[in-house]
Amino acid sequence: MEWNVMVATMVVALGTYLLRALPLGFALSRRFERVEKFSDFFALAGPSLIAAFLVVSVVPSTETSFDELVRRLLALCAVFLAHRQWTNFGVSVIIGVIVYALLSAG
Amino acid sequence: MHVFKKGLSASFPIFLGYLPVAIAFGISARGIGLSVIDSIMISALIFAGASQFALVSLLATGTSAAVASIAALMLNLRHILYGLLLAPLLKRVKFSTVAPLAFGLTDEVFATAISQLEKIPKEKRILWLLGLEVGAYLSWVFGTLLGAIGSSILLAISPTFAPTLSFALPALFLVLLLPLLQGATMFVAALTGGFVALIFHLAGLTAFGILAAGVIGPLLGFAFRRRFAWNGM
């Protein structure tokens, strides 16, 4: 591995780990218990973040065609219906992938 | 061990979503001249998709290691929120116990954990989370290996199967979101988060959009709840 690639990999690996670990450590500490009134905030942040992930994964780039967007939205409808029917994460995801594949092939 | 397996099976949708992306990473890493070992090392040590792609593509254009590292880390700033949000679900656990698990807190692992951990008995949550992370991590490293080793063959196949399998991630996020939409406040927070992320994403600032969604979404949810209560509705 070239030195610059190795250094960059190590820095990003360590930095990413610290970005994940330090807030967790702080939040588990006693000091954090004093700010537990923010727990409602954190409860609302969960769905907000997951909705954000959903949006950016459905709209991957500005180059995505309208047809592709429609295919993804239709496949998401299938996921929604499957989830209502079976409330099983794995089944719903697989059905979504199959519907998306069929729409893409069509 | 049973709980670990449950966590592992909960990682299946992540496995489906990660595999094509990791394969694509392996292919692109080889494409810019990195060895198979280098490609796998990057995935094994960093375990963060977007920043890995950013790092590799910036280094390929001759950007200095310092600038490439900073740019890649900027993309991961949103991860600050994950530990803060998961901690209330891991109460009374020593940091030394969960410190190794922080390594695997990717977007998808976090999203799965935040929506499902509450259903797991408190004393078994660590083991469940470990199973979830092991499944996600192995699929990421294995996918990179596949991409790096068979890049030429996979380059011919991936245009067909990679986009299809990658739809597993939006599908996963939807099924994770649905059970959380309990009441109008949650709905407003989610809607706001999605909208904020979309605006930033279209402006090419996706990572900041995720961070902003994690702050603005709950704030608007709170504002909505306060107004709702004030009106006595």
mmCIF file of C-alpha atoms in Angstrom:
data_model
loop_
_atom_site.group_PDB
_atom_site.id
_atom_site.type_symbol
_atom_site.label_atom_id
_atom_site.label_comp_id
_atom_site.label_asym_id
_atom_site.label_seq_id
_atom_site.Cartn_x
_atom_site.Cartn_y
_atom_site.Cartn_z
ATOM 1 C CA MET A 1 0.000 0.000 0.000
ATOM 2 C CA GLU A 2 1.384 3.431 -0.897
ATOM 3 C CA TRP A 3 2.166 5.569 2.111
ATOM 4 C CA ASN A 4 -0.387 8.293 1.302
ATOM 5 C CA VAL A 5 -3.179 5.716 0.874
ATOM 6 C CA MET A 6 -2.152 4.015 4.096
ATOM 7 C CA VAL A 7 -2.021 7.264 6.079
ATOM 8 C CA ALA A 8 -5.369 8.438 4.695
ATOM 9 C CA THR A 9 -6.976 5.055 5.426
ATOM 10 C CA MET A 10 -5.703 5.056 9.006
ATOM 11 C CA VAL A 11 -6.797 8.656 9.616
ATOM 12 C CA VAL A 12 -10.290 8.085 8.201
ATOM 13 C CA ALA A 13 -10.631 4.750 10.041
ATOM 14 C CA LEU A 14 -9.637 6.262 13.372
ATOM 15 C CA GLY A 15 -11.662 9.440 12.808
ATOM 16 C CA THR A 16 -14.776 7.501 11.814
ATOM 17 C CA TYR A 17 -14.453 5.264 14.846
ATOM 18 C CA LEU A 18 -14.090 8.251 17.175
ATOM 19 C CA LEU A 19 -17.101 9.977 15.566
ATOM 20 C CA ARG A 20 -19.113 6.870 16.391
ATOM 21 C CA ALA A 21 -17.633 5.968 19.775
ATOM 22 C CA LEU A 22 -17.127 9.282 21.615
ATOM 23 C CA PRO A 23 -20.765 10.470 21.480
ATOM 24 C CA LEU A 24 -21.854 6.987 22.590
ATOM 25 C CA GLY A 25 -19.416 7.133 25.503
ATOM 26 C CA PHE A 26 -20.584 10.616 26.454
ATOM 27 C CA ALA A 27 -24.241 9.621 26.218
ATOM 28 C CA LEU A 28 -23.666 6.600 28.478
ATOM 29 C CA SER A 29 -21.902 8.708 31.111
ATOM 30 C CA ARG A 30 -23.544 10.068 34.239
ATOM 31 C CA ARG A 31 -23.062 13.607 33.024
ATOM 32 C CA PHE A 32 -25.427 12.848 30.204
ATOM 33 C CA GLU A 33 -28.130 11.693 32.614
ATOM 34 C CA ARG A 34 -28.608 15.348 33.578
ATOM 35 C CA VAL A 35 -29.667 16.160 30.058
ATOM 36 C CA GLU A 36 -32.060 13.257 29.753
ATOM 37 C CA LYS A 37 -34.862 15.740 29.260
ATOM 38 C CA PHE A 38 -33.589 15.650 25.702
ATOM 39 C CA SER A 39 -34.699 12.044 25.373
ATOM 40 C CA ASP A 40 -37.870 13.197 23.587
ATOM 41 C CA PHE A 41 -35.684 15.007 21.114
ATOM 42 C CA PHE A 42 -33.720 11.825 20.484
ATOM 43 C CA ALA A 43 -36.907 9.803 20.108
ATOM 44 C CA LEU A 44 -38.023 12.190 17.351
ATOM 45 C CA ALA A 45 -34.590 12.221 15.735
ATOM 46 C CA GLY A 46 -34.831 8.478 14.967
ATOM 47 C CA PRO A 47 -37.709 8.649 12.444
ATOM 48 C CA SER A 48 -36.360 11.936 11.108
ATOM 49 C CA LEU A 49 -32.972 10.387 10.306
ATOM 50 C CA ILE A 50 -34.434 7.205 8.844
ATOM 51 C CA ALA A 51 -36.734 9.300 6.624
ATOM 52 C CA ALA A 52 -33.634 11.214 5.510
ATOM 53 C CA PHE A 53 -31.841 7.949 4.639
ATOM 54 C CA LEU A 54 -34.913 6.803 2.747
ATOM 55 C CA VAL A 55 -35.108 9.976 0.682
ATOM 56 C CA VAL A 56 -31.436 10.065 -0.268
ATOM 57 C CA SER A 57 -31.460 6.385 -1.183
ATOM 58 C CA VAL A 58 -34.537 6.774 -3.397
ATOM 59 C CA VAL A 59 -33.200 9.906 -5.068
ATOM 60 C CA PRO A 60 -29.577 8.849 -5.566
ATOM 61 C CA SER A 61 -28.486 11.697 -7.815
ATOM 62 C CA THR A 62 -29.768 14.553 -9.901
ATOM 63 C CA GLU A 63 -29.016 12.441 -12.982
ATOM 64 C CA THR A 64 -31.662 9.875 -12.075
ATOM 65 C CA SER A 65 -34.341 9.847 -14.749
ATOM 66 C CA PHE A 66 -37.982 10.429 -13.951
ATOM 67 C CA ASP A 67 -38.830 6.875 -15.090
ATOM 68 C CA GLU A 68 -36.304 5.459 -12.652
ATOM 69 C CA LEU A 69 -37.770 7.523 -9.841
ATOM 70 C CA VAL A 70 -41.277 6.257 -10.693
ATOM 71 C CA ARG A 71 -39.994 2.641 -10.703
ATOM 72 C CA ARG A 72 -38.485 3.112 -7.260
ATOM 73 C CA LEU A 73 -41.619 4.738 -5.877
ATOM 74 C CA LEU A 74 -43.802 1.947 -7.258
ATOM 75 C CA ALA A 75 -41.505 -0.673 -5.756
ATOM 76 C CA LEU A 76 -41.688 1.194 -2.434
ATOM 77 C CA CYS A 77 -45.496 0.963 -2.650
ATOM 78 C CA ALA A 78 -45.083 -2.812 -2.974
ATOM 79 C CA VAL A 79 -42.819 -2.793 0.104
ATOM 80 C CA PHE A 80 -45.442 -0.794 2.016
ATOM 81 C CA LEU A 81 -48.238 -3.209 1.059
ATOM 82 C CA ALA A 82 -46.100 -6.259 1.872
ATOM 83 C CA HIS A 83 -45.228 -4.775 5.245
ATOM 84 C CA ARG A 84 -48.891 -4.108 6.014
ATOM 85 C CA GLN A 85 -49.761 -7.663 5.032
ATOM 86 C CA TRP A 86 -46.995 -9.603 6.814
ATOM 87 C CA THR A 87 -45.153 -7.071 9.037
ATOM 88 C CA ASN A 88 -41.962 -8.979 8.284
ATOM 89 C CA PHE A 89 -38.903 -6.887 7.404
ATOM 90 C CA GLY A 90 -37.092 -9.516 5.348
ATOM 91 C CA VAL A 91 -40.159 -10.556 3.317
ATOM 92 C CA SER A 92 -41.090 -6.934 2.607
ATOM 93 C CA VAL A 93 -37.567 -6.088 1.425
ATOM 94 C CA ILE A 94 -37.344 -9.154 -0.831
ATOM 95 C CA ILE A 95 -40.749 -8.401 -2.367
ATOM 96 C CA GLY A 96 -39.622 -4.832 -2.986
ATOM 97 C CA VAL A 97 -36.432 -6.002 -4.701
ATOM 98 C CA ILE A 98 -38.392 -8.469 -6.899
ATOM 99 C CA VAL A 99 -40.979 -5.835 -7.888
ATOM 100 C CA TYR A 100 -38.182 -3.374 -8.642
ATOM 101 C CA ALA A 101 -36.373 -5.982 -10.771
ATOM 102 C CA LEU A 102 -39.584 -6.717 -12.692
ATOM 103 C CA LEU A 103 -40.248 -3.019 -13.272
ATOM 104 C CA SER A 104 -36.655 -2.485 -14.402
ATOM 105 C CA ALA A 105 -36.827 -5.413 -16.813
ATOM 106 C CA GLY A 106 -40.168 -4.337 -18.263
ATOM 107 C CA MET B 1 -26.186 -17.347 21.122
ATOM 108 C CA HIS B 2 -29.819 -17.442 20.058
ATOM 109 C CA VAL B 3 -30.023 -13.651 20.385
ATOM 110 C CA PHE B 4 -26.816 -13.254 18.405
ATOM 111 C CA LYS B 5 -28.392 -15.296 15.592
ATOM 112 C CA LYS B 6 -31.483 -13.096 15.755
ATOM 113 C CA GLY B 7 -29.287 -10.038 15.308
ATOM 114 C CA LEU B 8 -27.477 -11.781 12.486
ATOM 115 C CA SER B 9 -30.750 -12.576 10.709
ATOM 116 C CA ALA B 10 -31.891 -8.963 11.197
ATOM 117 C CA SER B 11 -28.846 -7.980 9.147
ATOM 118 C CA PHE B 12 -30.105 -9.885 6.088
ATOM 119 C CA PRO B 13 -31.714 -6.848 4.393
ATOM 120 C CA ILE B 14 -28.474 -4.933 5.066
ATOM 121 C CA PHE B 15 -26.518 -7.814 3.526
ATOM 122 C CA LEU B 16 -28.664 -7.583 0.386
ATOM 123 C CA GLY B 17 -28.123 -3.855 0.164
ATOM 124 C CA TYR B 18 -24.430 -3.785 1.037
ATOM 125 C CA LEU B 19 -23.249 -6.535 -1.265
ATOM 126 C CA PRO B 20 -23.609 -4.679 -4.593
ATOM 127 C CA VAL B 21 -22.296 -1.433 -3.145
ATOM 128 C CA ALA B 22 -19.283 -3.202 -1.628
ATOM 129 C CA ILE B 23 -18.681 -5.010 -4.919
ATOM 130 C CA ALA B 24 -18.789 -1.654 -6.673
ATOM 131 C CA PHE B 25 -16.275 -0.309 -4.157
ATOM 132 C CA GLY B 26 -13.960 -3.276 -4.753
ATOM 133 C CA ILE B 27 -14.194 -2.719 -8.504
ATOM 134 C CA SER B 28 -13.528 1.020 -8.279
ATOM 135 C CA ALA B 29 -10.637 0.560 -5.851
ATOM 136 C CA ARG B 30 -9.013 -1.881 -8.268
ATOM 137 C CA GLY B 31 -9.881 0.485 -11.100
ATOM 138 C CA ILE B 32 -7.700 3.242 -9.650
ATOM 139 C CA GLY B 33 -4.808 0.854 -9.212
ATOM 140 C CA LEU B 34 -5.113 -0.316 -5.610
ATOM 141 C CA SER B 35 -4.242 -3.935 -4.905
ATOM 142 C CA VAL B 36 -6.785 -6.516 -3.710
ATOM 143 C CA ILE B 37 -5.280 -6.346 -0.206
ATOM 144 C CA ASP B 38 -5.428 -2.520 -0.182
ATOM 145 C CA SER B 39 -9.078 -2.542 -1.238
ATOM 146 C CA ILE B 40 -10.049 -5.019 1.455
ATOM 147 C CA MET B 41 -7.988 -3.193 4.089
ATOM 148 C CA ILE B 42 -9.854 0.052 3.379
ATOM 149 C CA SER B 43 -13.245 -1.650 3.759
ATOM 150 C CA ALA B 44 -12.173 -3.645 6.807
ATOM 151 C CA LEU B 45 -10.705 -0.651 8.649
ATOM 152 C CA ILE B 46 -13.071 2.175 7.716
ATOM 153 C CA PHE B 47 -16.443 0.388 7.179
ATOM 154 C CA ALA B 48 -18.230 3.495 5.911
ATOM 155 C CA GLY B 49 -19.354 3.358 2.294
ATOM 156 C CA ALA B 50 -19.675 6.976 1.186
ATOM 157 C CA SER B 51 -16.439 8.109 2.806
ATOM 158 C CA GLN B 52 -14.531 5.157 1.318
ATOM 159 C CA PHE B 53 -15.706 6.068 -2.179
ATOM 160 C CA ALA B 54 -14.825 9.713 -1.523
ATOM 161 C CA LEU B 55 -11.387 8.834 -0.163
ATOM 162 C CA VAL B 56 -10.471 6.533 -3.029
ATOM 163 C CA SER B 57 -11.751 8.849 -5.752
ATOM 164 C CA LEU B 58 -9.967 11.889 -4.265
ATOM 165 C CA LEU B 59 -6.683 10.007 -3.908
ATOM 166 C CA ALA B 60 -7.066 8.855 -7.505
ATOM 167 C CA THR B 61 -7.236 12.461 -8.684
ATOM 168 C CA GLY B 62 -3.977 13.257 -6.889
ATOM 169 C CA THR B 63 -5.534 15.056 -3.914
ATOM 170 C CA SER B 64 -3.266 15.046 -0.869
ATOM 171 C CA ALA B 65 -3.891 12.447 1.836
ATOM 172 C CA ALA B 66 -4.712 15.209 4.340
ATOM 173 C CA VAL B 67 -7.398 16.864 2.200
ATOM 174 C CA ALA B 68 -8.863 13.504 1.110
ATOM 175 C CA SER B 69 -9.063 12.360 4.746
ATOM 176 C CA ILE B 70 -10.773 15.553 5.890
ATOM 177 C CA ALA B 71 -13.316 15.345 3.061
ATOM 178 C CA ALA B 72 -14.029 11.687 3.842
ATOM 179 C CA LEU B 73 -14.459 12.443 7.542
ATOM 180 C CA MET B 74 -16.801 15.352 6.797
ATOM 181 C CA LEU B 75 -19.129 12.839 5.190
ATOM 182 C CA ASN B 76 -19.207 10.895 8.450
ATOM 183 C CA LEU B 77 -20.068 13.828 10.730
ATOM 184 C CA ARG B 78 -23.649 12.603 10.859
ATOM 185 C CA HIS B 79 -22.435 9.559 12.814
ATOM 186 C CA ILE B 80 -22.104 11.805 15.873
ATOM 187 C CA LEU B 81 -25.846 11.528 16.352
ATOM 188 C CA TYR B 82 -26.009 7.730 16.276
ATOM 189 C CA GLY B 83 -24.298 7.057 19.590
ATOM 190 C CA LEU B 84 -26.301 9.808 21.283
ATOM 191 C CA LEU B 85 -29.548 8.289 20.029
ATOM 192 C CA LEU B 86 -28.698 4.666 20.792
ATOM 193 C CA ALA B 87 -27.358 5.283 24.306
ATOM 194 C CA PRO B 88 -30.795 5.532 25.994
ATOM 195 C CA LEU B 89 -31.513 2.023 24.662
ATOM 196 C CA LEU B 90 -28.249 0.690 26.112
ATOM 197 C CA LYS B 91 -28.591 2.094 29.617
ATOM 198 C CA ARG B 92 -26.536 0.640 32.458
ATOM 199 C CA VAL B 93 -24.049 -0.842 30.019
ATOM 200 C CA LYS B 94 -20.403 0.076 30.553
ATOM 201 C CA PHE B 95 -18.774 2.028 27.770
ATOM 202 C CA SER B 96 -15.936 -0.507 27.664
ATOM 203 C CA THR B 97 -18.549 -3.125 26.693
ATOM 204 C CA VAL B 98 -20.079 -1.122 23.856
ATOM 205 C CA ALA B 99 -16.880 0.608 22.675
ATOM 206 C CA PRO B 100 -16.057 -2.160 20.161
ATOM 207 C CA LEU B 101 -19.649 -2.026 18.879
ATOM 208 C CA ALA B 102 -19.266 1.662 18.014
ATOM 209 C CA PHE B 103 -17.053 0.553 15.134
ATOM 210 C CA GLY B 104 -20.039 -0.980 13.319
ATOM 211 C CA LEU B 105 -22.495 1.899 13.692
ATOM 212 C CA THR B 106 -23.149 2.533 10.007
ATOM 213 C CA ASP B 107 -26.281 4.294 8.726
ATOM 214 C CA GLU B 108 -28.094 1.027 8.103
ATOM 215 C CA VAL B 109 -27.019 -0.656 11.342
ATOM 216 C CA PHE B 110 -28.086 2.436 13.284
ATOM 217 C CA ALA B 111 -31.452 2.602 11.501
ATOM 218 C CA THR B 112 -32.137 -1.093 12.167
ATOM 219 C CA ALA B 113 -30.999 -0.853 15.791
ATOM 220 C CA ILE B 114 -32.976 2.288 16.641
ATOM 221 C CA SER B 115 -36.197 0.741 15.339
ATOM 222 C CA GLN B 116 -35.762 -2.773 16.767
ATOM 223 C CA LEU B 117 -33.647 -2.615 19.933
ATOM 224 C CA GLU B 118 -36.614 -1.693 22.083
ATOM 225 C CA LYS B 119 -38.217 -5.062 21.304
ATOM 226 C CA ILE B 120 -35.139 -6.920 22.562
ATOM 227 C CA PRO B 121 -34.843 -7.598 26.333
ATOM 228 C CA LYS B 122 -32.404 -5.089 27.871
ATOM 229 C CA GLU B 123 -29.848 -7.667 28.994
ATOM 230 C CA LYS B 124 -29.668 -9.186 25.507
ATOM 231 C CA ARG B 125 -29.363 -6.014 23.444
ATOM 232 C CA ILE B 126 -25.563 -6.020 23.239
ATOM 233 C CA LEU B 127 -25.477 -9.549 21.833
ATOM 234 C CA TRP B 128 -28.251 -8.747 19.346
ATOM 235 C CA LEU B 129 -26.421 -5.617 18.204
ATOM 236 C CA LEU B 130 -23.226 -7.630 17.843
ATOM 237 C CA GLY B 131 -25.019 -10.124 15.567
ATOM 238 C CA LEU B 132 -26.451 -7.294 13.499
ATOM 239 C CA GLU B 133 -23.057 -5.634 13.095
ATOM 240 C CA VAL B 134 -21.192 -8.862 12.328
ATOM 241 C CA GLY B 135 -23.664 -9.633 9.510
ATOM 242 C CA ALA B 136 -23.372 -6.129 8.075
ATOM 243 C CA TYR B 137 -19.574 -6.045 8.411
ATOM 244 C CA LEU B 138 -18.988 -9.436 6.812
ATOM 245 C CA SER B 139 -21.214 -8.575 3.854
ATOM 246 C CA TRP B 140 -19.284 -5.319 3.378
ATOM 247 C CA VAL B 141 -15.836 -6.929 3.496
ATOM 248 C CA PHE B 142 -16.958 -9.989 1.504
ATOM 249 C CA GLY B 143 -18.536 -7.774 -1.168
ATOM 250 C CA THR B 144 -15.325 -5.741 -1.443
ATOM 251 C CA LEU B 145 -13.351 -8.964 -1.814
ATOM 252 C CA LEU B 146 -15.685 -10.157 -4.579
ATOM 253 C CA GLY B 147 -15.437 -6.842 -6.383
ATOM 254 C CA ALA B 148 -11.672 -6.617 -6.011
ATOM 255 C CA ILE B 149 -10.965 -10.182 -7.128
ATOM 256 C CA GLY B 150 -13.463 -10.541 -9.918
ATOM 257 C CA SER B 151 -13.620 -6.936 -11.049
ATOM 258 C CA SER B 152 -13.368 -7.690 -14.754
ATOM 259 C CA ILE B 153 -16.077 -10.377 -14.697
ATOM 260 C CA LEU B 154 -18.310 -8.431 -12.333
ATOM 261 C CA LEU B 155 -17.985 -5.277 -14.390
ATOM 262 C CA ALA B 156 -19.801 -7.159 -17.132
ATOM 263 C CA ILE B 157 -22.520 -8.494 -14.814
ATOM 264 C CA SER B 158 -22.984 -5.667 -12.314
ATOM 265 C CA PRO B 159 -24.885 -3.288 -14.619
ATOM 266 C CA THR B 160 -27.715 -5.838 -14.465
ATOM 267 C CA PHE B 161 -27.768 -7.041 -10.891
ATOM 268 C CA ALA B 162 -26.167 -4.296 -8.827
ATOM 269 C CA PRO B 163 -28.926 -1.670 -9.218
ATOM 270 C CA THR B 164 -31.590 -4.314 -8.569
ATOM 271 C CA LEU B 165 -30.065 -5.534 -5.311
ATOM 272 C CA SER B 166 -29.192 -2.025 -4.206
ATOM 273 C CA PHE B 167 -32.930 -1.296 -4.018
ATOM 274 C CA ALA B 168 -32.837 -3.362 -0.801
ATOM 275 C CA LEU B 169 -31.566 -0.279 1.064
ATOM 276 C CA PRO B 170 -34.487 2.095 0.352
ATOM 277 C CA ALA B 171 -36.847 -0.851 0.991
ATOM 278 C CA LEU B 172 -35.120 -1.480 4.320
ATOM 279 C CA PHE B 173 -35.371 2.169 5.354
ATOM 280 C CA LEU B 174 -39.084 2.214 4.553
ATOM 281 C CA VAL B 175 -39.872 -0.888 6.640
ATOM 282 C CA LEU B 176 -37.773 0.519 9.476
ATOM 283 C CA LEU B 177 -39.581 3.846 9.323
ATOM 284 C CA LEU B 178 -43.160 2.556 9.199
ATOM 285 C CA PRO B 179 -43.370 1.149 12.751
ATOM 286 C CA LEU B 180 -41.883 4.390 14.140
ATOM 287 C CA LEU B 181 -44.628 6.581 12.703
ATOM 288 C CA GLN B 182 -46.746 6.467 15.855
ATOM 289 C CA GLY B 183 -48.740 9.688 16.035
ATOM 290 C CA ALA B 184 -48.708 13.034 14.288
ATOM 291 C CA THR B 185 -45.547 14.336 16.013
ATOM 292 C CA MET B 186 -43.424 11.441 14.763
ATOM 293 C CA PHE B 187 -44.960 11.873 11.328
ATOM 294 C CA VAL B 188 -44.085 15.588 11.235
ATOM 295 C CA ALA B 189 -40.512 14.863 12.405
ATOM 296 C CA ALA B 190 -40.081 12.188 9.719
ATOM 297 C CA LEU B 191 -41.621 14.333 6.988
ATOM 298 C CA THR B 192 -39.406 17.271 7.918
ATOM 299 C CA GLY B 193 -36.302 15.068 8.071
ATOM 300 C CA GLY B 194 -37.042 13.658 4.627
ATOM 301 C CA PHE B 195 -37.678 17.099 3.160
ATOM 302 C CA VAL B 196 -34.547 18.673 4.654
ATOM 303 C CA ALA B 197 -32.421 15.740 3.454
ATOM 304 C CA LEU B 198 -33.889 16.056 -0.034
ATOM 305 C CA ILE B 199 -33.058 19.761 -0.310
ATOM 306 C CA PHE B 200 -29.441 19.234 0.805
ATOM 307 C CA HIS B 201 -29.102 16.109 -1.322
ATOM 308 C CA LEU B 202 -30.190 17.926 -4.459
ATOM 309 C CA ALA B 203 -27.676 20.643 -3.621
ATOM 310 C CA GLY B 204 -24.925 17.997 -3.473
ATOM 311 C CA LEU B 205 -24.568 18.236 0.331
ATOM 312 C CA THR B 206 -26.003 14.860 1.301
ATOM 313 C CA ALA B 207 -23.935 14.258 4.461
ATOM 314 C CA PHE B 208 -24.793 17.681 5.887
ATOM 315 C CA GLY B 209 -28.411 17.070 4.938
ATOM 316 C CA ILE B 210 -28.521 13.932 7.075
ATOM 317 C CA LEU B 211 -27.044 15.852 9.990
ATOM 318 C CA ALA B 212 -29.485 18.738 9.484
ATOM 319 C CA ALA B 213 -32.417 16.314 9.234
ATOM 320 C CA GLY B 214 -31.414 14.809 12.582
ATOM 321 C CA VAL B 215 -31.681 18.251 14.195
ATOM 322 C CA ILE B 216 -34.400 20.127 12.279
ATOM 323 C CA GLY B 217 -36.806 17.157 12.111
ATOM 324 C CA PRO B 218 -37.138 16.716 15.887
ATOM 325 C CA LEU B 219 -37.245 20.485 16.470
ATOM 326 C CA LEU B 220 -40.190 20.857 14.114
ATOM 327 C CA GLY B 221 -41.783 17.799 15.688
ATOM 328 C CA PHE B 222 -41.485 19.505 19.067
ATOM 329 C CA ALA B 223 -42.907 22.754 17.706
ATOM 330 C CA PHE B 224 -45.814 20.844 16.238
ATOM 331 C CA ARG B 225 -46.467 19.013 19.504
ATOM 332 C CA ARG B 226 -46.373 22.272 21.493
ATOM 333 C CA ARG B 227 -48.820 23.972 19.164
ATOM 334 C CA PHE B 228 -50.989 20.887 19.158
ATOM 335 C CA ALA B 229 -51.132 20.859 22.982
ATOM 336 C CA TRP B 230 -51.618 24.657 23.169
ATOM 337 C CA ASN B 231 -54.695 24.423 20.978
ATOM 338 C CA GLY B 232 -56.035 21.748 23.283
ATOM 339 C CA MET B 233 -56.514 19.418 20.345
#
